[in-house]
Coordinates of C-alpha atoms in Angstrom, one line a residue:
M1 CA 43.1 -5.5 23.6
K2 CA 39.6 -6.7 22.8
L3 CA 38.1 -4.3 25.2
I4 CA 39.9 -1.4 23.6
Q5 CA 38.7 -2.5 20.2
L6 CA 35.1 -2.7 21.6
I7 CA 35.0 0.8 22.9
K8 CA 37.3 2.5 20.4
P9 CA 34.6 3.6 17.9
F10 CA 32.9 5.7 20.6
F11 CA 35.9 7.7 21.8
P12 CA 35.9 11.4 20.8
F13 CA 38.7 11.0 18.2
K14 CA 36.4 8.6 16.3
I15 CA 33.6 11.1 16.2
T16 CA 36.1 13.8 15.4
Y17 CA 37.1 11.7 12.4
K18 CA 33.5 11.5 11.3
F19 CA 33.1 15.2 11.6
A20 CA 36.6 16.3 10.8
N21 CA 37.5 19.9 10.1
L22 CA 34.5 21.3 12.0
H23 CA 36.2 24.7 12.0
S24 CA 36.4 24.6 8.2
L25 CA 32.7 24.0 7.6
H26 CA 32.2 27.6 6.5
C27 CA 30.2 28.5 9.6
T28 CA 29.4 32.1 10.4
G29 CA 29.9 33.1 14.0
T30 CA 29.9 30.7 16.8
G31 CA 26.3 29.6 16.6
F32 CA 26.9 26.3 14.9
L33 CA 29.9 25.3 17.0
S34 CA 27.9 26.1 20.1
K35 CA 24.9 24.0 18.9
F36 CA 27.3 21.2 17.9
I37 CA 29.0 21.1 21.3
T38 CA 25.6 21.2 23.0
K39 CA 24.5 18.3 20.8
M40 CA 27.6 16.3 21.6
E41 CA 27.0 16.8 25.3
V42 CA 23.8 14.8 24.8
Y43 CA 25.8 11.8 23.6
K44 CA 28.7 12.1 26.1
P45 CA 27.1 9.7 28.6
F46 CA 27.0 7.2 25.8
I47 CA 30.8 7.5 25.2
L48 CA 31.6 7.3 29.0
Y49 CA 29.1 4.7 29.8
L50 CA 29.6 2.3 26.9
I51 CA 31.1 -0.5 28.9
F52 CA 28.3 -0.5 31.3
L53 CA 25.8 -0.5 28.5
M54 CA 27.3 -3.5 26.8
A55 CA 27.4 -5.3 30.2
S56 CA 24.0 -4.5 31.5
I57 CA 21.6 -3.7 28.6
P58 CA 22.8 -5.5 25.5
L59 CA 20.5 -5.5 22.5
K60 CA 18.2 -8.5 22.2
A61 CA 20.1 -10.5 19.5
Q62 CA 23.2 -10.6 21.7
E63 CA 21.2 -12.7 24.2
S64 CA 20.3 -15.2 21.6
H65 CA 23.6 -16.3 20.1
P66 CA 27.1 -14.9 19.6
V67 CA 27.6 -12.1 17.0
H68 CA 31.0 -12.0 15.4
K69 CA 31.3 -8.2 15.5
N70 CA 29.3 -5.9 17.9
D71 CA 26.3 -5.0 15.9
S72 CA 24.9 -3.0 18.8
I73 CA 27.8 -0.6 18.7
T74 CA 27.8 -0.3 14.9
L75 CA 24.0 0.4 14.8
A76 CA 24.1 2.9 17.7
Q77 CA 27.1 4.7 16.2
A78 CA 25.5 4.9 12.7
Y79 CA 22.3 6.3 14.3
I80 CA 24.2 9.0 16.2
N81 CA 26.4 10.0 13.3
L82 CA 23.6 10.1 10.7
S83 CA 21.3 12.0 13.2
L84 CA 24.1 14.6 13.7
T85 CA 24.6 14.8 9.9
K86 CA 20.8 15.4 9.4
D87 CA 20.7 18.1 12.1
Y88 CA 23.8 20.0 10.8
F89 CA 23.4 19.2 7.2
E90 CA 23.6 22.7 5.9
K91 CA 26.7 23.4 7.9
I92 CA 28.7 20.5 6.5
S93 CA 30.5 20.8 3.2
N94 CA 29.3 18.7 0.2
E95 CA 32.8 17.1 0.1
R96 CA 32.5 16.0 3.7
L97 CA 28.9 14.7 3.2
S98 CA 30.0 12.7 0.2
K99 CA 32.4 10.9 2.5
I100 CA 30.2 10.5 5.6
L101 CA 27.3 8.9 3.8
P102 CA 29.1 6.1 1.9
F103 CA 31.0 5.3 5.1
E104 CA 27.8 4.9 7.1
T105 CA 26.3 2.9 4.3
N106 CA 29.1 0.4 4.6
E107 CA 28.8 0.3 8.4
L108 CA 25.1 -0.5 8.2
K109 CA 25.6 -3.1 5.5
S110 CA 28.1 -4.9 7.8
I111 CA 25.1 -5.7 10.1
T112 CA 24.0 -9.0 8.6
D113 CA 22.7 -11.0 11.6
S114 CA 19.0 -11.6 10.8
T115 CA 18.1 -12.2 14.4
F116 CA 19.6 -9.0 15.5
I117 CA 17.9 -7.1 12.7
K118 CA 14.5 -8.6 13.5
Q119 CA 14.7 -8.0 17.2
N120 CA 16.0 -4.4 16.8
H121 CA 14.0 -3.5 13.6
T122 CA 12.8 -0.1 14.9
L123 CA 16.3 1.5 15.3
Y124 CA 17.7 -0.5 12.4
N125 CA 15.0 0.7 9.9
F126 CA 14.9 4.2 11.3
T127 CA 18.7 4.6 10.9
Y128 CA 18.4 3.5 7.3
S129 CA 15.6 6.0 6.8
I130 CA 17.9 8.8 8.0
L131 CA 20.7 7.5 5.7
Y132 CA 18.5 7.7 2.6
F133 CA 17.0 11.0 3.7
N134 CA 20.4 12.5 3.9
E135 CA 21.4 11.0 0.5
A136 CA 18.2 12.5 -1.1
K137 CA 18.9 15.9 0.5
L138 CA 22.5 15.8 -0.7
L139 CA 21.3 15.2 -4.3
F140 CA 18.9 18.1 -3.9
K141 CA 21.7 20.3 -2.5
N142 CA 23.9 19.6 -5.5
K143 CA 21.2 20.3 -8.1
S144 CA 22.1 22.3 -11.2
K145 CA 20.0 24.8 -13.1
T146 CA 18.9 22.2 -15.6
I147 CA 18.2 18.8 -14.2
E148 CA 17.9 15.7 -16.3
R149 CA 15.1 13.2 -15.6
S150 CA 17.7 10.5 -14.5
V151 CA 18.8 12.8 -11.7
L152 CA 15.3 13.5 -10.6
I153 CA 14.6 9.8 -10.5
K154 CA 17.6 9.4 -8.2
W155 CA 16.0 12.0 -5.9
H156 CA 12.7 10.2 -5.9
H157 CA 14.4 6.8 -5.5
N158 CA 16.4 7.8 -2.4
L159 CA 13.5 9.6 -0.7
K160 CA 11.2 6.7 -1.4
K161 CA 13.6 4.4 0.3
A162 CA 13.7 6.8 3.3
I163 CA 9.9 6.7 3.4
A164 CA 9.8 2.9 3.2
Y165 CA 12.3 2.4 6.0
Y166 CA 10.5 5.0 8.1
N167 CA 7.2 3.2 7.7
L168 CA 8.9 -0.1 8.6
S169 CA 10.5 1.3 11.7
K170 CA 7.1 1.8 13.5
Y171 CA 8.4 3.5 16.6
I172 CA 6.7 2.4 19.8
N173 CA 7.2 4.2 23.1
E174 CA 8.8 1.5 25.2
G175 CA 8.9 3.5 28.4
N176 CA 12.2 3.6 30.1
N177 CA 14.3 2.0 27.4
E178 CA 17.8 2.7 28.7
F179 CA 19.5 2.0 25.4
Y180 CA 17.2 4.4 23.5
Q181 CA 17.7 7.0 26.2
L182 CA 21.4 6.6 26.1
I183 CA 21.7 7.3 22.3
N184 CA 18.9 9.9 22.5
F185 CA 16.5 7.9 20.3
E186 CA 13.0 9.1 21.3
E187 CA 9.6 9.8 19.8
N188 CA 10.7 13.4 19.1
S189 CA 13.4 12.0 16.8
Y190 CA 10.7 10.0 15.0
N191 CA 8.4 13.0 14.6
E192 CA 11.2 15.3 13.5
L193 CA 12.3 13.0 10.7
R194 CA 8.7 12.7 9.6
W195 CA 8.5 16.5 9.3
N196 CA 11.8 16.6 7.5
I197 CA 10.7 14.0 5.0
Y198 CA 7.5 15.9 4.3
S199 CA 9.4 19.1 3.9
L200 CA 11.8 17.5 1.4
K201 CA 8.8 16.0 -0.5
S202 CA 7.3 19.4 -0.8
E203 CA 10.5 20.7 -2.3
F204 CA 10.8 17.8 -4.8
T205 CA 7.1 18.0 -5.9
P206 CA 7.3 21.0 -8.3
Y207 CA 10.4 19.5 -10.0
F208 CA 8.6 16.2 -10.6
N209 CA 5.5 17.8 -11.9
N210 CA 7.4 20.1 -14.2
D211 CA 9.4 17.3 -15.6
I212 CA 6.4 15.4 -16.9
Y213 CA 4.3 18.5 -17.9
L214 CA 5.6 18.3 -21.4
D215 CA 4.6 14.6 -21.7
F216 CA 1.1 15.4 -20.5
K217 CA 0.8 18.1 -23.1
K218 CA 1.9 15.7 -25.8
I219 CA -0.7 13.2 -24.7
F220 CA -3.3 16.0 -24.8
Y221 CA -2.4 17.1 -28.3
N222 CA -2.3 13.5 -29.5
S223 CA -5.8 12.9 -28.2
K224 CA -6.9 16.1 -29.8
R225 CA -5.6 14.9 -33.2
S226 CA -6.4 11.2 -33.0
K227 CA -9.4 11.2 -30.7
K228 CA -7.6 8.5 -28.7
Y229 CA -7.3 8.8 -25.0
D230 CA -4.2 7.1 -23.7
F231 CA -4.8 7.0 -19.9
D232 CA -2.1 4.3 -19.6
K233 CA 0.5 6.7 -20.7
L234 CA -0.7 9.3 -18.2
S235 CA -0.4 6.7 -15.5
Y236 CA 3.0 5.7 -16.7
Y237 CA 4.4 9.2 -16.5
A238 CA 2.8 9.9 -13.2
S239 CA 4.2 6.7 -11.8
I240 CA 7.8 7.7 -12.5
Y241 CA 7.5 10.0 -9.5
D242 CA 4.5 8.5 -7.7
L243 CA 2.4 11.5 -8.5
A244 CA -1.2 11.0 -7.4
L245 CA -3.1 10.6 -10.7
D246 CA -6.8 10.9 -10.2
L247 CA -8.9 8.9 -12.6
S248 CA -12.0 8.8 -10.4
I249 CA -14.1 10.4 -13.2
I250 CA -13.9 7.6 -15.6
E251 CA -14.0 5.1 -12.8
N252 CA -17.3 6.6 -11.5
R253 CA -16.0 7.0 -7.9
I254 CA -15.5 9.9 -5.5
N255 CA -11.9 10.5 -4.5
Y256 CA -11.3 11.2 -0.8
E257 CA -7.7 11.4 0.6
F258 CA -6.6 11.3 4.2
D259 CA -3.1 10.4 5.3
N260 CA -2.4 7.7 7.9
Y261 CA -0.5 9.4 10.7
N262 CA 1.3 6.2 11.5
S263 CA 3.1 6.1 8.1
I264 CA 4.2 8.5 5.4
D265 CA 2.5 8.3 2.1
H266 CA 5.0 7.7 -0.7
M267 CA 2.7 9.6 -3.2
Y268 CA 3.3 13.1 -4.3
K269 CA 0.7 15.7 -5.0
M270 CA 0.0 16.3 -8.7
D271 CA 0.1 19.9 -9.8
L272 CA -3.2 21.6 -10.8
K273 CA -2.1 22.1 -14.4
L274 CA -1.5 18.4 -14.9
D275 CA -4.6 17.5 -13.0
L276 CA -6.7 19.8 -15.3
I277 CA -5.3 17.9 -18.3
T278 CA -6.2 14.6 -16.6
R279 CA -9.7 15.7 -15.8
Y280 CA -10.4 17.3 -19.2
L281 CA -9.3 14.1 -21.0
Q282 CA -11.5 12.0 -18.8
L283 CA -14.6 14.2 -19.4
K284 CA -13.8 14.4 -23.1
Y285 CA -13.5 10.6 -23.3
I286 CA -16.9 10.2 -21.5
A287 CA -18.4 12.6 -24.0
S288 CA -17.0 10.6 -27.0
N289 CA -18.5 7.6 -28.8
Q290 CA -15.7 5.5 -27.4
Y291 CA -17.3 5.5 -23.9
E292 CA -20.2 3.1 -24.1
K293 CA -21.1 2.5 -20.4
N294 CA -24.8 2.9 -19.5
L295 CA -24.9 5.3 -16.6
S296 CA -27.6 5.7 -14.0
S297 CA -29.0 9.2 -13.3
A298 CA -26.9 9.3 -10.1
E299 CA -23.7 8.6 -12.1
I300 CA -24.7 11.2 -14.7
L301 CA -25.1 13.8 -11.9
Q302 CA -21.7 12.7 -10.6
I303 CA -20.1 13.4 -14.0
Y304 CA -21.6 16.9 -14.1
D305 CA -20.4 17.5 -10.5
S306 CA -16.9 16.6 -11.8
Y307 CA -17.4 19.0 -14.7
D308 CA -18.3 21.7 -12.2
G309 CA -15.2 21.2 -10.2
F310 CA -13.1 21.2 -13.4
Y311 CA -14.8 24.4 -14.7
Y312 CA -14.4 26.4 -11.4
D313 CA -10.8 25.4 -11.0
I314 CA -10.1 26.9 -14.4
I315 CA -12.1 30.1 -13.6
D316 CA -10.6 30.5 -10.1
N317 CA -7.1 30.1 -11.4
T318 CA -7.2 32.3 -14.5
K319 CA -4.8 34.8 -12.9
K320 CA -2.4 32.0 -11.8
F321 CA -2.1 30.6 -15.3
E322 CA -1.7 34.0 -17.1
E323 CA 1.8 33.1 -18.3
D324 CA 1.0 29.5 -19.2
N325 CA 0.3 29.6 -22.9
F326 CA -0.9 26.0 -23.0
I327 CA -3.6 26.5 -20.3
R328 CA -4.7 29.9 -21.7
K329 CA -5.1 28.4 -25.2
E330 CA -6.3 24.8 -24.6
L331 CA -8.1 24.9 -21.2
N332 CA -10.0 28.2 -21.1
P333 CA -13.7 29.0 -20.4
E334 CA -14.6 28.7 -24.1
V335 CA -13.2 25.1 -24.2
C336 CA -15.2 24.4 -21.1
K337 CA -18.4 25.5 -22.7
S338 CA -17.7 23.3 -25.7
L339 CA -17.0 20.3 -23.5
Y340 CA -20.2 20.9 -21.6
N341 CA -22.2 20.9 -24.9
E342 CA -20.5 17.6 -25.8
L343 CA -21.5 16.1 -22.4
Q344 CA -25.1 17.4 -23.0
K345 CA -25.2 15.7 -26.3
K346 CA -24.0 12.4 -25.0
Y347 CA -25.8 12.4 -21.6
P348 CA -28.5 15.1 -21.9
I349 CA -30.0 16.2 -18.6
N350 CA -33.2 17.5 -20.3
K351 CA -34.9 14.2 -20.8
T352 CA -36.6 11.8 -18.4
T353 CA -35.1 8.4 -18.1
D354 CA -35.4 5.2 -16.2
S355 CA -31.8 4.4 -16.5
D356 CA -31.5 2.7 -13.1
G357 CA -34.2 0.2 -14.0
D358 CA -36.2 0.7 -10.8
G359 CA -39.4 1.6 -12.6
V360 CA -39.2 5.2 -11.5
I361 CA -38.9 7.9 -14.1
D362 CA -36.0 10.1 -13.1
N363 CA -36.1 13.7 -14.3
V364 CA -32.4 14.2 -14.5
E365 CA -32.5 17.9 -15.5
S366 CA -34.7 18.8 -12.5
A367 CA -32.4 16.8 -10.2
Y368 CA -29.3 18.5 -11.5
M369 CA -30.7 22.1 -11.6
A370 CA -32.8 22.0 -8.5
R371 CA -30.9 19.7 -6.1
P372 CA -29.4 21.4 -3.1
K373 CA -25.7 21.0 -2.5
Q374 CA -25.3 18.7 0.4
Y375 CA -21.8 19.0 1.9
F376 CA -21.1 16.3 4.4
F377 CA -18.5 16.1 7.2
P378 CA -16.4 12.9 6.8
N379 CA -17.8 9.9 8.6
P380 CA -15.8 8.5 10.4
A381 CA -14.2 11.9 11.3
P382 CA -10.5 12.3 10.6
L383 CA -8.3 11.6 13.6
P384 CA -8.0 14.8 15.6
S385 CA -5.4 16.2 18.0
A386 CA -8.0 16.2 20.8
K387 CA -11.6 14.9 21.2
A388 CA -14.3 15.2 23.8
T389 CA -18.0 14.2 23.8
F390 CA -20.7 15.8 26.0
N391 CA -23.8 13.7 26.3
N392 CA -27.4 15.0 26.6
F393 CA -26.3 18.4 25.2
K394 CA -28.7 21.3 25.8
P395 CA -31.7 19.2 26.5
N396 CA -34.0 22.2 26.6
L397 CA -33.0 23.1 23.0
T398 CA -34.6 20.6 20.6
I399 CA -34.7 22.4 17.2
L400 CA -31.3 22.4 15.3
G401 CA -31.8 26.0 14.2
T402 CA -32.1 27.1 17.9
V403 CA -29.1 24.9 18.8
D404 CA -27.0 26.5 16.1
K405 CA -28.0 30.0 17.2
D406 CA -26.8 29.2 20.8
I407 CA -23.6 27.6 19.6
S408 CA -22.7 30.1 16.9
S409 CA -23.3 33.1 19.3
I410 CA -20.7 31.6 21.6
F411 CA -18.2 31.4 18.7
I412 CA -19.0 34.8 17.4
N413 CA -18.5 36.4 20.9
A414 CA -15.1 34.7 21.0
G415 CA -14.1 36.3 17.7
Y416 CA -15.2 33.7 15.1
K417 CA -17.6 35.9 13.2
N418 CA -17.7 35.0 9.5
K419 CA -15.3 32.1 10.3
L420 CA -17.8 29.3 10.6
Y421 CA -18.6 26.5 8.1
Y422 CA -21.5 24.0 8.1
Y423 CA -22.0 20.4 7.0
Y424 CA -24.6 17.6 7.2
H425 CA -23.6 14.8 9.6
L426 CA -25.4 11.8 10.8
D427 CA -28.9 12.9 11.9
G428 CA -27.6 16.4 12.9
Y429 CA -25.0 18.7 11.6
A430 CA -21.3 19.6 11.9
M431 CA -19.5 23.0 12.0
T432 CA -15.9 23.9 11.6
T433 CA -13.9 27.1 12.1
S434 CA -11.4 28.8 9.9
L435 CA -7.7 27.9 10.5
E436 CA -6.3 30.2 13.1
K437 CA -2.8 30.8 14.6
F438 CA -2.6 30.6 18.4
N439 CA 0.0 30.7 21.1
K440 CA 1.7 27.6 22.5
D441 CA -0.4 27.7 25.6
G442 CA -3.6 27.6 23.6
T443 CA -4.6 31.2 23.9
A444 CA -5.7 33.2 20.8
I445 CA -3.4 35.9 19.3
E446 CA -4.4 39.4 18.2
D447 CA -7.0 39.5 15.3
S448 CA -4.6 41.1 12.8
K449 CA -2.4 38.0 13.0
R450 CA -4.9 35.4 14.1
W451 CA -6.6 34.4 10.9
V452 CA -4.6 32.6 8.2
K453 CA -5.4 34.2 4.8
S454 CA -5.0 32.6 1.4
L455 CA -2.4 34.1 -1.1
G456 CA -4.2 32.5 -4.0
G457 CA -6.4 35.5 -4.9
E458 CA -9.8 35.2 -6.6
G459 CA -11.3 34.3 -3.2
K460 CA -10.0 30.7 -3.6
F461 CA -9.1 28.9 -0.4
S462 CA -5.8 27.0 -0.7
Y463 CA -4.3 25.2 2.2
Y464 CA -1.0 25.0 0.5
E465 CA -1.0 28.8 -0.2
I466 CA -2.0 29.5 3.3
F467 CA 1.0 27.8 4.8
K468 CA 3.4 28.9 2.2
S469 CA 3.0 32.4 3.7
L470 CA 4.1 31.1 7.1
F471 CA 7.3 29.3 6.1
F472 CA 9.4 32.0 7.5
E473 CA 8.3 31.6 11.0
T474 CA 10.0 29.4 13.6
E475 CA 7.6 27.1 15.4
S476 CA 4.0 28.1 14.8
E477 CA 0.7 26.7 16.0
F478 CA -2.5 26.5 14.0
R479 CA -5.9 24.9 14.8
M480 CA -9.4 24.2 13.5
F481 CA -12.3 23.4 15.8
A482 CA -14.9 21.0 14.6
I483 CA -18.2 20.5 16.5
I484 CA -20.7 17.8 15.7
I485 CA -24.3 17.7 16.9
A486 CA -25.9 14.2 16.6
S487 CA -27.8 11.6 18.5
K488 CA -25.3 8.8 17.6
E489 CA -21.8 8.5 18.7
V490 CA -19.2 10.0 16.4
R491 CA -16.8 7.5 14.9
I492 CA -13.2 8.4 14.5
S493 CA -10.9 7.3 11.7
N494 CA -7.3 6.0 12.2
E495 CA -6.3 8.4 9.4
S496 CA -5.5 12.0 10.3
L497 CA -6.5 15.2 8.6
T498 CA -4.1 16.3 5.9
P499 CA -3.6 19.7 4.2
S500 CA -5.7 18.6 1.2
G501 CA -8.4 17.3 3.6
A502 CA -8.6 20.6 5.4
E503 CA -8.8 22.4 2.1
M504 CA -11.7 20.2 1.0
L505 CA -13.6 20.7 4.2
I506 CA -13.5 24.5 3.9
K507 CA -14.2 24.5 0.2
N508 CA -17.1 22.1 0.4
S509 CA -19.2 23.7 3.2
H510 CA -22.3 25.8 3.7
P511 CA -22.0 29.4 5.0
T512 CA -24.9 28.8 7.3
L513 CA -26.9 25.9 8.6
P514 CA -28.8 24.4 5.7
E515 CA -32.5 25.4 5.6
E516 CA -33.8 21.8 5.8
L517 CA -31.9 21.3 9.0
K518 CA -33.0 24.5 10.8
N519 CA -36.4 23.2 11.6
K520 CA -35.4 19.6 12.3
T521 CA -36.1 18.4 15.8
L522 CA -33.4 16.4 17.7
P523 CA -34.3 16.1 21.4
N524 CA -31.6 13.6 22.4
K525 CA -28.3 14.8 21.2
N526 CA -24.6 14.8 22.0
L527 CA -22.0 17.4 21.3
T528 CA -18.6 16.2 20.1
V529 CA -15.7 18.7 19.9
L530 CA -12.7 17.8 17.7
V531 CA -9.6 20.0 17.6
Y532 CA -7.2 19.8 14.7
H533 CA -3.9 21.3 15.9
F534 CA -1.2 21.8 13.3
H535 CA 2.4 22.4 14.4
Q536 CA 5.1 24.0 12.2
N537 CA 8.3 22.7 13.7
D538 CA 10.9 25.1 12.1
I539 CA 11.6 27.4 9.2
G540 CA 10.5 25.8 6.0
E541 CA 8.9 22.8 7.6
V542 CA 5.5 21.6 6.5
P543 CA 2.9 22.0 9.3
M544 CA 1.9 18.6 10.7
L545 CA -1.0 17.5 12.8
D546 CA 0.0 17.3 16.4
L547 CA -1.1 14.1 18.0
S548 CA 0.9 14.5 21.2
G549 CA -2.3 15.2 23.3
K550 CA -0.5 17.9 25.3
I551 CA -3.5 20.3 25.0
K552 CA -6.9 18.8 25.9
V553 CA -10.2 19.9 24.4
H554 CA -11.2 21.7 27.7
D555 CA -8.0 23.7 27.6
H556 CA -8.4 24.6 23.9
L557 CA -11.9 25.8 24.6
K558 CA -11.0 27.7 27.7
K559 CA -8.0 29.5 26.1
A560 CA -10.0 30.3 23.0
G561 CA -12.8 31.9 25.1
L562 CA -15.3 29.0 24.3
S563 CA -15.8 27.6 27.8
N564 CA -19.6 28.4 27.6
L565 CA -20.0 25.9 24.8
I566 CA -19.8 22.9 27.2
K567 CA -22.0 24.4 29.9
N568 CA -25.5 22.9 29.7

């Protein structure tokens, strides 16, 4: 009798109970049933082999001390059922989903043995992540035309818990783990859920931004009337949804953002219109008498750099905000000009100062007007999909301008004309290519479809807009080459390149090798090639950096027609 109770949960009628009425799931055609049956075939060995599993490869806590109920079975079954729910979510009725998820919640809650949980934390946390992801997705699926803030907070709360549990799971490839193989828990499952979460985050983001837009406008108007700048309130409203509020201007720091591939960032991207309000209020505050900090000439230049970014974002997005009365009225070029005059009055760049106290008179105006823009490639470099370094590169070419001519000609001959971007790096320089689509085997596709174009208009490069145009393709591959010429070894970060990071790289670049580098001599140098390969998993998925290492640098170069690059 005990044996029957042990294996009963995994017999087909149990699973049929969980996914009852499959034929009434409003499927069209036989596609879904065919896929479901195929999926169930994956798990059939688990059903048939359960007794051997429990006898030969029990989970770790069972070896430590007795467990009153079989937590191994409960956890494995919850993982399987929640995974199937995630995979066939759109095919399952809301009524059915509203029964499956509470049931699985109670099943997981029944696992209370702390030793078992600790020793099997990967699968335990990952299963909880799938649970909360499904719950968040169900809330989104049931959305109405008008959504109250309390509902949006529930969306955010559930997906935040899904992210937290995902980050706790920390999947590690344990080789031939028979238990994981038996329940089909593998690295692909881990990466797939990651993509799913990012995709749902991207769907939530506009709702969260729109919900607090009115609050931001109220803070703007209040500061306009009272001349008081309530950044605490901005932070409060942004924190409701973990929107990334950037206060780097008043904090006198540069803001760089790169995601850690090993975890999912719980923050959401702030919409440009909210970000413009935030930056305007910071610059306005700095220009006011309330801001009393003594700034060095370098800090003053940084403020004007921030103003430049603010101004050009308004100019570049004029068309985008045509129907936004608030932006057109309150954040237009005329307002920018007035703000600039206020900054000039407070921190004039037409007088000489010794504000840094080093005894040297700094001509701030000359520095601001005459200084060349120096765009730097990140150091350490963002974690790439593939990397290779070639020592003693082109020893007969010692002048960087000559090195660039040699390298750029190879790229141009391979179809990269007008697709190259330059940066300062270490004692040499860096260069990247535009994002391009390519075939799964690494080969380039025809030019008409090869280069990813922005939909933003006004010549503005937008990584988000680029990929938005590709959301209706199934499995697509994109890449960006980065090459670095330097005498020192290139350091690599643990943090991978993100969409915002790629956008910043393209935007903040030189169209050619900077003049001061063209005549620079660098006899002993290395060539480092980095490949950033983004994979779009399925329709509507957000492209993610592929760190599988399946395609090596040599293969990327060969398939892209760049093999001559690494021939000394």
